[in-house]
Amino acid sequence: MRRALEVARRTPLIDVPVGAVIFAPDGRELAAATNRREADGDPTAHAEILALREAARVFGDGWRLTGCTIAVTLEPCAMCAGALVGARIGRIVFGAWEPKTGACGSVFDVVRDPAVLHPVEVRGGVLEPECAGLIADFFRDRR
């Protein structure tokens, strides 16, 4: 999570600071990305999606990230949670809970829905104060 925090601090100033890092089963870093939705004018340019795209290229099992772990500073939304399940990610570790759009237990639980064919291990609240602080600082500076 510390690496994801480091990545989040490099988010373009106009975007909500979110960092995502994907690790191979052996612990090797496959990809790291920040949120770039505003900077790129792309509604899908969330940190998780950008990291998934790169990790899939690097990992070498097509689009499957079986056994891999994503560390992300904010609870994934429904789009990102669905993409993580679709990529067959093994584990999601996130920092701050997202009470408005979170899809790993807060508002929805996309990854643990009984209809989901690929089970994903989820652990939330890792380094939560630091991760939530990045988000709080971003919005406080804009209000």
mmCIF file of N, CA and C in Angstrom:
data_model
loop_
_atom_site.group_PDB
_atom_site.id
_atom_site.type_symbol
_atom_site.label_atom_id
_atom_site.label_comp_id
_atom_site.label_asym_id
_atom_site.label_seq_id
_atom_site.Cartn_x
_atom_site.Cartn_y
_atom_site.Cartn_z
ATOM 1 N N MET A 1 0.824 -1.194 0.000
ATOM 2 C CA MET A 1 0.000 0.000 0.000
ATOM 3 C C MET A 1 0.871 1.262 0.000
ATOM 4 N N ARG A 2 2.036 1.164 0.622
ATOM 5 C CA ARG A 2 2.924 2.329 0.611
ATOM 6 C C ARG A 2 3.327 2.696 -0.811
ATOM 7 N N ARG A 3 3.541 1.700 -1.647
ATOM 8 C CA ARG A 3 3.881 1.968 -3.050
ATOM 9 C C ARG A 3 2.689 2.628 -3.749
ATOM 10 N N ALA A 4 1.478 2.176 -3.483
ATOM 11 C CA ALA A 4 0.280 2.778 -4.082
ATOM 12 C C ALA A 4 0.130 4.229 -3.629
ATOM 13 N N LEU A 5 0.441 4.520 -2.384
ATOM 14 C CA LEU A 5 0.408 5.902 -1.892
ATOM 15 C C LEU A 5 1.430 6.765 -2.620
ATOM 16 N N GLU A 6 2.611 6.215 -2.825
ATOM 17 C CA GLU A 6 3.657 6.931 -3.560
ATOM 18 C C GLU A 6 3.171 7.255 -4.984
ATOM 19 N N VAL A 7 2.554 6.304 -5.624
ATOM 20 C CA VAL A 7 2.029 6.501 -6.975
ATOM 21 C C VAL A 7 0.907 7.534 -6.956
ATOM 22 N N ALA A 8 0.010 7.448 -5.982
ATOM 23 C CA ALA A 8 -1.122 8.379 -5.888
ATOM 24 C C ALA A 8 -0.649 9.825 -5.782
ATOM 25 N N ARG A 9 0.467 10.041 -5.145
ATOM 26 C CA ARG A 9 0.994 11.404 -4.987
ATOM 27 C C ARG A 9 1.470 11.993 -6.309
ATOM 28 N N ARG A 10 1.564 11.176 -7.344
ATOM 29 C CA ARG A 10 1.956 11.651 -8.676
ATOM 30 C C ARG A 10 0.744 11.881 -9.590
ATOM 31 N N THR A 11 -0.454 11.797 -9.042
ATOM 32 C CA THR A 11 -1.670 12.015 -9.825
ATOM 33 C C THR A 11 -1.680 13.450 -10.354
ATOM 34 N N PRO A 12 -2.088 13.651 -11.619
ATOM 35 C CA PRO A 12 -2.227 15.029 -12.121
ATOM 36 C C PRO A 12 -3.095 15.859 -11.166
ATOM 37 N N LEU A 13 -2.746 17.116 -10.997
ATOM 38 C CA LEU A 13 -3.409 17.965 -10.009
ATOM 39 C C LEU A 13 -4.915 18.100 -10.211
ATOM 40 N N ILE A 14 -5.416 17.901 -11.423
ATOM 41 C CA ILE A 14 -6.853 18.050 -11.666
ATOM 42 C C ILE A 14 -7.644 16.770 -11.389
ATOM 43 N N ASP A 15 -6.955 15.678 -11.079
ATOM 44 C CA ASP A 15 -7.622 14.403 -10.819
ATOM 45 C C ASP A 15 -7.595 14.040 -9.348
ATOM 46 N N VAL A 16 -8.601 13.281 -8.922
ATOM 47 C CA VAL A 16 -8.651 12.771 -7.554
ATOM 48 C C VAL A 16 -7.447 11.845 -7.368
ATOM 49 N N PRO A 17 -6.648 12.050 -6.322
ATOM 50 C CA PRO A 17 -5.420 11.275 -6.153
ATOM 51 C C PRO A 17 -5.668 9.825 -5.730
ATOM 52 N N VAL A 18 -5.581 8.949 -6.701
ATOM 53 C CA VAL A 18 -5.717 7.513 -6.467
ATOM 54 C C VAL A 18 -4.527 6.844 -7.134
ATOM 55 N N GLY A 19 -3.927 5.904 -6.431
ATOM 56 C CA GLY A 19 -2.820 5.140 -6.982
ATOM 57 C C GLY A 19 -3.134 3.660 -6.928
ATOM 58 N N ALA A 20 -2.736 2.946 -7.973
ATOM 59 C CA ALA A 20 -2.932 1.498 -8.034
ATOM 60 C C ALA A 20 -1.643 0.842 -8.503
ATOM 61 N N VAL A 21 -1.295 -0.264 -7.858
ATOM 62 C CA VAL A 21 -0.111 -1.033 -8.221
ATOM 63 C C VAL A 21 -0.516 -2.497 -8.282
ATOM 64 N N ILE A 22 -0.104 -3.187 -9.346
ATOM 65 C CA ILE A 22 -0.403 -4.612 -9.485
ATOM 66 C C ILE A 22 0.899 -5.385 -9.367
ATOM 67 N N PHE A 23 0.846 -6.419 -8.522
ATOM 68 C CA PHE A 23 2.000 -7.267 -8.255
ATOM 69 C C PHE A 23 1.740 -8.679 -8.767
ATOM 70 N N ALA A 24 2.759 -9.281 -9.341
ATOM 71 C CA ALA A 24 2.701 -10.674 -9.777
ATOM 72 C C ALA A 24 2.668 -11.582 -8.544
ATOM 73 N N PRO A 25 2.317 -12.851 -8.717
ATOM 74 C CA PRO A 25 2.317 -13.765 -7.571
ATOM 75 C C PRO A 25 3.662 -13.844 -6.847
ATOM 76 N N ASP A 26 4.769 -13.592 -7.550
ATOM 77 C CA ASP A 26 6.094 -13.628 -6.923
ATOM 78 C C ASP A 26 6.474 -12.298 -6.261
ATOM 79 N N GLY A 27 5.572 -11.307 -6.278
ATOM 80 C CA GLY A 27 5.816 -10.023 -5.634
ATOM 81 C C GLY A 27 6.398 -8.958 -6.548
ATOM 82 N N ARG A 28 6.741 -9.335 -7.760
ATOM 83 C CA ARG A 28 7.302 -8.381 -8.728
ATOM 84 C C ARG A 28 6.222 -7.381 -9.147
ATOM 85 N N GLU A 29 6.576 -6.103 -9.206
ATOM 86 C CA GLU A 29 5.633 -5.073 -9.645
ATOM 87 C C GLU A 29 5.435 -5.182 -11.154
ATOM 88 N N LEU A 30 4.183 -5.313 -11.561
ATOM 89 C CA LEU A 30 3.842 -5.405 -12.977
ATOM 90 C C LEU A 30 3.448 -4.060 -13.567
ATOM 91 N N ALA A 31 2.743 -3.257 -12.790
ATOM 92 C CA ALA A 31 2.232 -1.986 -13.305
ATOM 93 C C ALA A 31 1.844 -1.081 -12.153
ATOM 94 N N ALA A 32 1.911 0.222 -12.423
ATOM 95 C CA ALA A 32 1.473 1.236 -11.461
ATOM 96 C C ALA A 32 0.823 2.360 -12.253
ATOM 97 N N ALA A 33 -0.268 2.899 -11.730
ATOM 98 C CA ALA A 33 -0.972 3.965 -12.442
ATOM 99 C C ALA A 33 -1.704 4.862 -11.458
ATOM 100 N N THR A 34 -1.938 6.081 -11.909
ATOM 101 C CA THR A 34 -2.727 7.046 -11.156
ATOM 102 C C THR A 34 -4.065 7.250 -11.860
ATOM 103 N N ASN A 35 -4.963 7.875 -11.157
ATOM 104 C CA ASN A 35 -6.221 8.288 -11.754
ATOM 105 C C ASN A 35 -5.922 9.387 -12.784
ATOM 106 N N ARG A 36 -6.462 9.272 -14.004
ATOM 107 C CA ARG A 36 -6.202 10.257 -15.062
ATOM 108 C C ARG A 36 -7.483 10.613 -15.818
ATOM 109 N N ARG A 37 -8.617 10.458 -15.192
ATOM 110 C CA ARG A 37 -9.898 10.691 -15.863
ATOM 111 C C ARG A 37 -10.004 12.108 -16.416
ATOM 112 N N GLU A 38 -9.720 13.090 -15.609
ATOM 113 C CA GLU A 38 -9.801 14.488 -16.051
ATOM 114 C C GLU A 38 -8.650 14.832 -17.000
ATOM 115 N N ALA A 39 -7.448 14.418 -16.663
ATOM 116 C CA ALA A 39 -6.277 14.736 -17.480
ATOM 117 C C ALA A 39 -6.392 14.167 -18.892
ATOM 118 N N ASP A 40 -6.961 12.971 -19.016
ATOM 119 C CA ASP A 40 -7.076 12.319 -20.322
ATOM 120 C C ASP A 40 -8.439 12.518 -20.977
ATOM 121 N N GLY A 41 -9.400 13.089 -20.244
ATOM 122 C CA GLY A 41 -10.749 13.224 -20.786
ATOM 123 C C GLY A 41 -11.354 11.870 -21.107
ATOM 124 N N ASP A 42 -11.110 10.904 -20.226
ATOM 125 C CA ASP A 42 -11.526 9.512 -20.452
ATOM 126 C C ASP A 42 -12.232 8.996 -19.204
ATOM 127 N N PRO A 43 -13.517 8.688 -19.296
ATOM 128 C CA PRO A 43 -14.245 8.237 -18.109
ATOM 129 C C PRO A 43 -13.765 6.889 -17.575
ATOM 130 N N THR A 44 -13.008 6.140 -18.371
ATOM 131 C CA THR A 44 -12.496 4.847 -17.901
ATOM 132 C C THR A 44 -11.065 4.936 -17.380
ATOM 133 N N ALA A 45 -10.468 6.098 -17.354
ATOM 134 C CA ALA A 45 -9.065 6.237 -16.963
ATOM 135 C C ALA A 45 -8.882 6.287 -15.447
ATOM 136 N N HIS A 46 -9.494 5.346 -14.752
ATOM 137 C CA HIS A 46 -9.265 5.192 -13.320
ATOM 138 C C HIS A 46 -7.928 4.479 -13.140
ATOM 139 N N ALA A 47 -7.301 4.676 -12.005
ATOM 140 C CA ALA A 47 -5.986 4.076 -11.742
ATOM 141 C C ALA A 47 -6.017 2.562 -11.925
ATOM 142 N N GLU A 48 -7.071 1.915 -11.441
ATOM 143 C CA GLU A 48 -7.155 0.454 -11.541
ATOM 144 C C GLU A 48 -7.191 -0.017 -12.994
ATOM 145 N N ILE A 49 -7.974 0.652 -13.820
ATOM 146 C CA ILE A 49 -8.119 0.257 -15.225
ATOM 147 C C ILE A 49 -6.796 0.442 -15.961
ATOM 148 N N LEU A 50 -6.148 1.575 -15.748
ATOM 149 C CA LEU A 50 -4.865 1.826 -16.406
ATOM 150 C C LEU A 50 -3.806 0.818 -15.957
ATOM 151 N N ALA A 51 -3.797 0.486 -14.679
ATOM 152 C CA ALA A 51 -2.845 -0.512 -14.181
ATOM 153 C C ALA A 51 -3.171 -1.897 -14.742
ATOM 154 N N LEU A 52 -4.443 -2.237 -14.837
ATOM 155 C CA LEU A 52 -4.842 -3.529 -15.414
ATOM 156 C C LEU A 52 -4.351 -3.671 -16.850
ATOM 157 N N ARG A 53 -4.524 -2.639 -17.626
ATOM 158 C CA ARG A 53 -4.110 -2.686 -19.032
ATOM 159 C C ARG A 53 -2.615 -2.973 -19.146
ATOM 160 N N GLU A 54 -1.816 -2.264 -18.350
ATOM 161 C CA GLU A 54 -0.368 -2.454 -18.413
ATOM 162 C C GLU A 54 0.034 -3.815 -17.856
ATOM 163 N N ALA A 55 -0.537 -4.211 -16.732
ATOM 164 C CA ALA A 55 -0.184 -5.494 -16.118
ATOM 165 C C ALA A 55 -0.506 -6.656 -17.059
ATOM 166 N N ALA A 56 -1.622 -6.575 -17.764
ATOM 167 C CA ALA A 56 -1.982 -7.638 -18.708
ATOM 168 C C ALA A 56 -0.938 -7.763 -19.811
ATOM 169 N N ARG A 57 -0.393 -6.641 -20.259
ATOM 170 C CA ARG A 57 0.661 -6.670 -21.288
ATOM 171 C C ARG A 57 1.948 -7.302 -20.748
ATOM 172 N N VAL A 58 2.263 -7.008 -19.491
ATOM 173 C CA VAL A 58 3.530 -7.441 -18.907
ATOM 174 C C VAL A 58 3.487 -8.876 -18.379
ATOM 175 N N PHE A 59 2.362 -9.284 -17.802
ATOM 176 C CA PHE A 59 2.279 -10.564 -17.095
ATOM 177 C C PHE A 59 2.436 -11.762 -18.023
ATOM 178 N N GLY A 60 1.932 -11.665 -19.226
ATOM 179 C CA GLY A 60 2.166 -12.721 -20.194
ATOM 180 C C GLY A 60 1.175 -13.863 -20.202
ATOM 181 N N ASP A 61 0.004 -13.695 -19.608
ATOM 182 C CA ASP A 61 -1.032 -14.724 -19.667
ATOM 183 C C ASP A 61 -2.267 -14.144 -20.344
ATOM 184 N N GLY A 62 -2.038 -13.455 -21.444
ATOM 185 C CA GLY A 62 -3.157 -12.798 -22.118
ATOM 186 C C GLY A 62 -3.734 -11.740 -21.215
ATOM 187 N N TRP A 63 -5.010 -11.817 -20.986
ATOM 188 C CA TRP A 63 -5.696 -10.843 -20.138
ATOM 189 C C TRP A 63 -5.860 -11.320 -18.704
ATOM 190 N N ARG A 64 -5.453 -12.544 -18.416
ATOM 191 C CA ARG A 64 -5.658 -13.123 -17.082
ATOM 192 C C ARG A 64 -4.544 -12.715 -16.123
ATOM 193 N N LEU A 65 -4.939 -12.244 -14.952
ATOM 194 C CA LEU A 65 -3.980 -11.868 -13.905
ATOM 195 C C LEU A 65 -4.151 -12.782 -12.693
ATOM 196 N N THR A 66 -4.329 -14.049 -12.964
ATOM 197 C CA THR A 66 -4.536 -15.053 -11.921
ATOM 198 C C THR A 66 -3.382 -15.038 -10.927
ATOM 199 N N GLY A 67 -3.730 -14.967 -9.650
ATOM 200 C CA GLY A 67 -2.720 -14.975 -8.597
ATOM 201 C C GLY A 67 -2.088 -13.629 -8.314
ATOM 202 N N CYS A 68 -2.421 -12.621 -9.099
ATOM 203 C CA CYS A 68 -1.856 -11.283 -8.896
ATOM 204 C C CYS A 68 -2.637 -10.528 -7.824
ATOM 205 N N THR A 69 -2.021 -9.480 -7.310
ATOM 206 C CA THR A 69 -2.624 -8.628 -6.286
ATOM 207 C C THR A 69 -2.603 -7.190 -6.748
ATOM 208 N N ILE A 70 -3.714 -6.488 -6.543
ATOM 209 C CA ILE A 70 -3.729 -5.041 -6.766
ATOM 210 C C ILE A 70 -3.806 -4.359 -5.407
ATOM 211 N N ALA A 71 -2.974 -3.351 -5.232
ATOM 212 C CA ALA A 71 -3.042 -2.468 -4.062
ATOM 213 C C ALA A 71 -3.495 -1.122 -4.597
ATOM 214 N N VAL A 72 -4.602 -0.622 -4.077
ATOM 215 C CA VAL A 72 -5.161 0.644 -4.554
ATOM 216 C C VAL A 72 -5.562 1.480 -3.349
ATOM 217 N N THR A 73 -5.331 2.773 -3.430
ATOM 218 C CA THR A 73 -5.526 3.647 -2.272
ATOM 219 C C THR A 73 -6.984 3.919 -1.940
ATOM 220 N N LEU A 74 -7.893 3.649 -2.878
ATOM 221 C CA LEU A 74 -9.321 3.902 -2.666
ATOM 222 C C LEU A 74 -10.107 2.672 -3.104
ATOM 223 N N GLU A 75 -11.144 2.348 -2.349
ATOM 224 C CA GLU A 75 -12.008 1.214 -2.696
ATOM 225 C C GLU A 75 -12.486 1.334 -4.143
ATOM 226 N N PRO A 76 -12.309 0.288 -4.945
ATOM 227 C CA PRO A 76 -12.739 0.346 -6.343
ATOM 228 C C PRO A 76 -14.236 0.576 -6.517
ATOM 229 N N CYS A 77 -14.569 1.301 -7.591
ATOM 230 C CA CYS A 77 -15.963 1.519 -7.973
ATOM 231 C C CYS A 77 -16.475 0.268 -8.689
ATOM 232 N N ALA A 78 -17.743 0.283 -9.108
ATOM 233 C CA ALA A 78 -18.333 -0.876 -9.785
ATOM 234 C C ALA A 78 -17.613 -1.202 -11.095
ATOM 235 N N MET A 79 -17.246 -0.182 -11.872
ATOM 236 C CA MET A 79 -16.543 -0.430 -13.128
ATOM 237 C C MET A 79 -15.209 -1.130 -12.860
ATOM 238 N N CYS A 80 -14.447 -0.598 -11.924
ATOM 239 C CA CYS A 80 -13.123 -1.156 -11.632
ATOM 240 C C CYS A 80 -13.228 -2.536 -10.982
ATOM 241 N N ALA A 81 -14.154 -2.694 -10.058
ATOM 242 C CA ALA A 81 -14.339 -4.001 -9.416
ATOM 243 C C ALA A 81 -14.718 -5.050 -10.457
ATOM 244 N N GLY A 82 -15.606 -4.699 -11.380
ATOM 245 C CA GLY A 82 -15.981 -5.633 -12.444
ATOM 246 C C GLY A 82 -14.808 -5.981 -13.334
ATOM 247 N N ALA A 83 -13.992 -4.998 -13.667
ATOM 248 C CA ALA A 83 -12.819 -5.243 -14.505
ATOM 249 C C ALA A 83 -11.804 -6.126 -13.772
ATOM 250 N N LEU A 84 -11.645 -5.931 -12.475
ATOM 251 C CA LEU A 84 -10.718 -6.749 -11.697
ATOM 252 C C LEU A 84 -11.180 -8.200 -11.652
ATOM 253 N N VAL A 85 -12.470 -8.409 -11.476
ATOM 254 C CA VAL A 85 -13.022 -9.768 -11.517
ATOM 255 C C VAL A 85 -12.820 -10.366 -12.905
ATOM 256 N N GLY A 86 -13.107 -9.576 -13.937
ATOM 257 C CA GLY A 86 -12.957 -10.047 -15.307
ATOM 258 C C GLY A 86 -11.529 -10.410 -15.660
ATOM 259 N N ALA A 87 -10.569 -9.743 -15.027
ATOM 260 C CA ALA A 87 -9.156 -10.021 -15.273
ATOM 261 C C ALA A 87 -8.655 -11.200 -14.432
ATOM 262 N N ARG A 88 -9.527 -11.748 -13.620
ATOM 263 C CA ARG A 88 -9.184 -12.888 -12.764
ATOM 264 C C ARG A 88 -8.103 -12.547 -11.731
ATOM 265 N N ILE A 89 -8.121 -11.283 -11.258
ATOM 266 C CA ILE A 89 -7.164 -10.878 -10.223
ATOM 267 C C ILE A 89 -7.387 -11.755 -8.991
ATOM 268 N N GLY A 90 -6.328 -12.064 -8.275
ATOM 269 C CA GLY A 90 -6.463 -12.928 -7.105
ATOM 270 C C GLY A 90 -6.844 -12.199 -5.836
ATOM 271 N N ARG A 91 -6.324 -10.971 -5.683
ATOM 272 C CA ARG A 91 -6.539 -10.254 -4.423
ATOM 273 C C ARG A 91 -6.625 -8.764 -4.676
ATOM 274 N N ILE A 92 -7.553 -8.125 -3.976
ATOM 275 C CA ILE A 92 -7.689 -6.668 -3.981
ATOM 276 C C ILE A 92 -7.400 -6.188 -2.565
ATOM 277 N N VAL A 93 -6.439 -5.296 -2.440
ATOM 278 C CA VAL A 93 -6.117 -4.671 -1.163
ATOM 279 C C VAL A 93 -6.312 -3.173 -1.368
ATOM 280 N N PHE A 94 -7.174 -2.563 -0.561
ATOM 281 C CA PHE A 94 -7.383 -1.124 -0.724
ATOM 282 C C PHE A 94 -7.280 -0.399 0.600
ATOM 283 N N GLY A 95 -7.054 0.907 0.482
ATOM 284 C CA GLY A 95 -6.862 1.741 1.664
ATOM 285 C C GLY A 95 -8.140 2.341 2.193
ATOM 286 N N ALA A 96 -8.588 3.427 1.574
ATOM 287 C CA ALA A 96 -9.759 4.167 2.060
ATOM 288 C C ALA A 96 -11.050 3.555 1.527
ATOM 289 N N TRP A 97 -12.039 3.495 2.373
ATOM 290 C CA TRP A 97 -13.380 3.067 1.969
ATOM 291 C C TRP A 97 -14.029 4.217 1.202
ATOM 292 N N GLU A 98 -14.867 3.886 0.228
ATOM 293 C CA GLU A 98 -15.558 4.893 -0.593
ATOM 294 C C GLU A 98 -17.067 4.758 -0.354
ATOM 295 N N PRO A 99 -17.609 5.558 0.582
ATOM 296 C CA PRO A 99 -19.005 5.401 0.988
ATOM 297 C C PRO A 99 -20.041 5.823 -0.058
ATOM 298 N N LYS A 100 -19.611 6.442 -1.163
ATOM 299 C CA LYS A 100 -20.562 6.863 -2.198
ATOM 300 C C LYS A 100 -20.603 5.912 -3.381
ATOM 301 N N THR A 101 -19.455 5.364 -3.773
ATOM 302 C CA THR A 101 -19.411 4.527 -4.977
ATOM 303 C C THR A 101 -18.641 3.220 -4.791
ATOM 304 N N GLY A 102 -18.224 2.916 -3.583
ATOM 305 C CA GLY A 102 -17.417 1.718 -3.343
ATOM 306 C C GLY A 102 -18.142 0.436 -3.716
ATOM 307 N N ALA A 103 -17.427 -0.459 -4.414
ATOM 308 C CA ALA A 103 -18.051 -1.699 -4.885
ATOM 309 C C ALA A 103 -17.333 -2.947 -4.380
ATOM 310 N N CYS A 104 -16.627 -2.801 -3.251
ATOM 311 C CA CYS A 104 -15.987 -3.953 -2.617
ATOM 312 C C CYS A 104 -16.441 -4.052 -1.162
ATOM 313 N N GLY A 105 -17.694 -3.668 -0.925
ATOM 314 C CA GLY A 105 -18.260 -3.791 0.409
ATOM 315 C C GLY A 105 -18.971 -2.579 0.948
ATOM 316 N N SER A 106 -18.659 -1.376 0.465
ATOM 317 C CA SER A 106 -19.299 -0.170 1.007
ATOM 318 C C SER A 106 -20.726 0.006 0.510
ATOM 319 N N VAL A 107 -20.885 0.272 -0.769
ATOM 320 C CA VAL A 107 -22.200 0.490 -1.364
ATOM 321 C C VAL A 107 -22.664 -0.777 -2.065
ATOM 322 N N PHE A 108 -21.775 -1.369 -2.827
ATOM 323 C CA PHE A 108 -22.020 -2.627 -3.535
ATOM 324 C C PHE A 108 -20.938 -3.611 -3.103
ATOM 325 N N ASP A 109 -21.114 -4.860 -3.464
ATOM 326 C CA ASP A 109 -20.058 -5.846 -3.243
ATOM 327 C C ASP A 109 -19.946 -6.702 -4.496
ATOM 328 N N VAL A 110 -19.504 -6.064 -5.553
ATOM 329 C CA VAL A 110 -19.401 -6.700 -6.865
ATOM 330 C C VAL A 110 -18.528 -7.943 -6.805
ATOM 331 N N VAL A 111 -17.401 -7.867 -6.123
ATOM 332 C CA VAL A 111 -16.424 -8.953 -6.157
ATOM 333 C C VAL A 111 -16.839 -10.185 -5.358
ATOM 334 N N ARG A 112 -17.749 -10.026 -4.402
ATOM 335 C CA ARG A 112 -18.180 -11.174 -3.598
ATOM 336 C C ARG A 112 -19.631 -11.556 -3.842
ATOM 337 N N ASP A 113 -20.212 -11.028 -4.901
ATOM 338 C CA ASP A 113 -21.574 -11.391 -5.263
ATOM 339 C C ASP A 113 -21.612 -12.887 -5.584
ATOM 340 N N PRO A 114 -22.624 -13.613 -5.116
ATOM 341 C CA PRO A 114 -22.684 -15.057 -5.367
ATOM 342 C C PRO A 114 -22.720 -15.422 -6.860
ATOM 343 N N ALA A 115 -23.145 -14.509 -7.704
ATOM 344 C CA ALA A 115 -23.213 -14.788 -9.132
ATOM 345 C C ALA A 115 -21.856 -14.667 -9.839
ATOM 346 N N VAL A 116 -20.866 -14.094 -9.175
ATOM 347 C CA VAL A 116 -19.543 -13.908 -9.774
ATOM 348 C C VAL A 116 -18.843 -15.267 -9.854
ATOM 349 N N LEU A 117 -18.343 -15.578 -11.030
ATOM 350 C CA LEU A 117 -17.715 -16.878 -11.253
ATOM 351 C C LEU A 117 -16.286 -16.974 -10.726
ATOM 352 N N HIS A 118 -15.609 -15.829 -10.619
ATOM 353 C CA HIS A 118 -14.221 -15.837 -10.154
ATOM 354 C C HIS A 118 -14.134 -15.204 -8.767
ATOM 355 N N PRO A 119 -13.862 -16.001 -7.740
ATOM 356 C CA PRO A 119 -13.760 -15.430 -6.386
ATOM 357 C C PRO A 119 -12.494 -14.589 -6.232
ATOM 358 N N VAL A 120 -12.640 -13.474 -5.546
ATOM 359 C CA VAL A 120 -11.523 -12.560 -5.318
ATOM 360 C C VAL A 120 -11.411 -12.313 -3.817
ATOM 361 N N GLU A 121 -10.211 -12.407 -3.305
ATOM 362 C CA GLU A 121 -9.960 -12.073 -1.911
ATOM 363 C C GLU A 121 -9.889 -10.554 -1.797
ATOM 364 N N VAL A 122 -10.524 -9.994 -0.767
ATOM 365 C CA VAL A 122 -10.540 -8.541 -0.584
ATOM 366 C C VAL A 122 -10.127 -8.197 0.841
ATOM 367 N N ARG A 123 -9.283 -7.187 0.943
ATOM 368 C CA ARG A 123 -8.910 -6.647 2.247
ATOM 369 C C ARG A 123 -8.944 -5.130 2.151
ATOM 370 N N GLY A 124 -9.797 -4.507 2.929
ATOM 371 C CA GLY A 124 -9.936 -3.059 2.918
ATOM 372 C C GLY A 124 -9.411 -2.420 4.187
ATOM 373 N N GLY A 125 -9.189 -1.123 4.118
ATOM 374 C CA GLY A 125 -8.774 -0.357 5.287
ATOM 375 C C GLY A 125 -7.285 -0.395 5.582
ATOM 376 N N VAL A 126 -6.476 -0.835 4.618
ATOM 377 C CA VAL A 126 -5.023 -0.902 4.824
ATOM 378 C C VAL A 126 -4.430 0.510 4.694
ATOM 379 N N LEU A 127 -3.764 0.960 5.723
ATOM 380 C CA LEU A 127 -3.239 2.334 5.793
ATOM 381 C C LEU A 127 -4.347 3.353 5.490
ATOM 382 N N GLU A 128 -5.520 3.067 5.997
ATOM 383 C CA GLU A 128 -6.697 3.897 5.723
ATOM 384 C C GLU A 128 -6.508 5.380 6.048
ATOM 385 N N PRO A 129 -5.941 5.751 7.200
ATOM 386 C CA PRO A 129 -5.802 7.186 7.482
ATOM 387 C C PRO A 129 -4.982 7.929 6.433
ATOM 388 N N GLU A 130 -3.874 7.331 5.995
ATOM 389 C CA GLU A 130 -3.040 7.984 4.982
ATOM 390 C C GLU A 130 -3.763 8.075 3.641
ATOM 391 N N CYS A 131 -4.425 6.997 3.259
ATOM 392 C CA CYS A 131 -5.134 6.976 1.974
ATOM 393 C C CYS A 131 -6.316 7.951 1.984
ATOM 394 N N ALA A 132 -7.096 7.936 3.054
ATOM 395 C CA ALA A 132 -8.242 8.844 3.158
ATOM 396 C C ALA A 132 -7.767 10.299 3.232
ATOM 397 N N GLY A 133 -6.624 10.522 3.848
ATOM 398 C CA GLY A 133 -6.082 11.877 3.955
ATOM 399 C C GLY A 133 -5.768 12.495 2.606
ATOM 400 N N LEU A 134 -5.264 11.704 1.684
ATOM 401 C CA LEU A 134 -5.001 12.219 0.332
ATOM 402 C C LEU A 134 -6.277 12.738 -0.319
ATOM 403 N N ILE A 135 -7.340 11.968 -0.187
ATOM 404 C CA ILE A 135 -8.633 12.343 -0.782
ATOM 405 C C ILE A 135 -9.193 13.581 -0.082
ATOM 406 N N ALA A 136 -9.143 13.568 1.251
ATOM 407 C CA ALA A 136 -9.670 14.704 2.017
ATOM 408 C C ALA A 136 -8.926 15.992 1.678
ATOM 409 N N ASP A 137 -7.600 15.913 1.573
ATOM 410 C CA ASP A 137 -6.807 17.100 1.222
ATOM 411 C C ASP A 137 -7.170 17.616 -0.160
ATOM 412 N N PHE A 138 -7.353 16.705 -1.104
ATOM 413 C CA PHE A 138 -7.705 17.090 -2.473
ATOM 414 C C PHE A 138 -9.015 17.881 -2.471
ATOM 415 N N PHE A 139 -10.038 17.371 -1.826
ATOM 416 C CA PHE A 139 -11.338 18.041 -1.849
ATOM 417 C C PHE A 139 -11.354 19.281 -0.968
ATOM 418 N N ARG A 140 -10.627 19.299 0.132
ATOM 419 C CA ARG A 140 -10.565 20.489 0.982
ATOM 420 C C ARG A 140 -9.944 21.659 0.213
ATOM 421 N N ASP A 141 -8.936 21.378 -0.599
ATOM 422 C CA ASP A 141 -8.268 22.414 -1.384
ATOM 423 C C ASP A 141 -9.162 22.973 -2.487
ATOM 424 N N ARG A 142 -10.222 22.269 -2.844
ATOM 425 C CA ARG A 142 -11.093 22.692 -3.923
ATOM 426 C C ARG A 142 -12.403 23.326 -3.451
ATOM 427 N N ARG A 143 -12.614 23.338 -2.150
ATOM 428 C CA ARG A 143 -13.867 23.878 -1.625
ATOM 429 C C ARG A 143 -13.664 25.199 -0.958
#
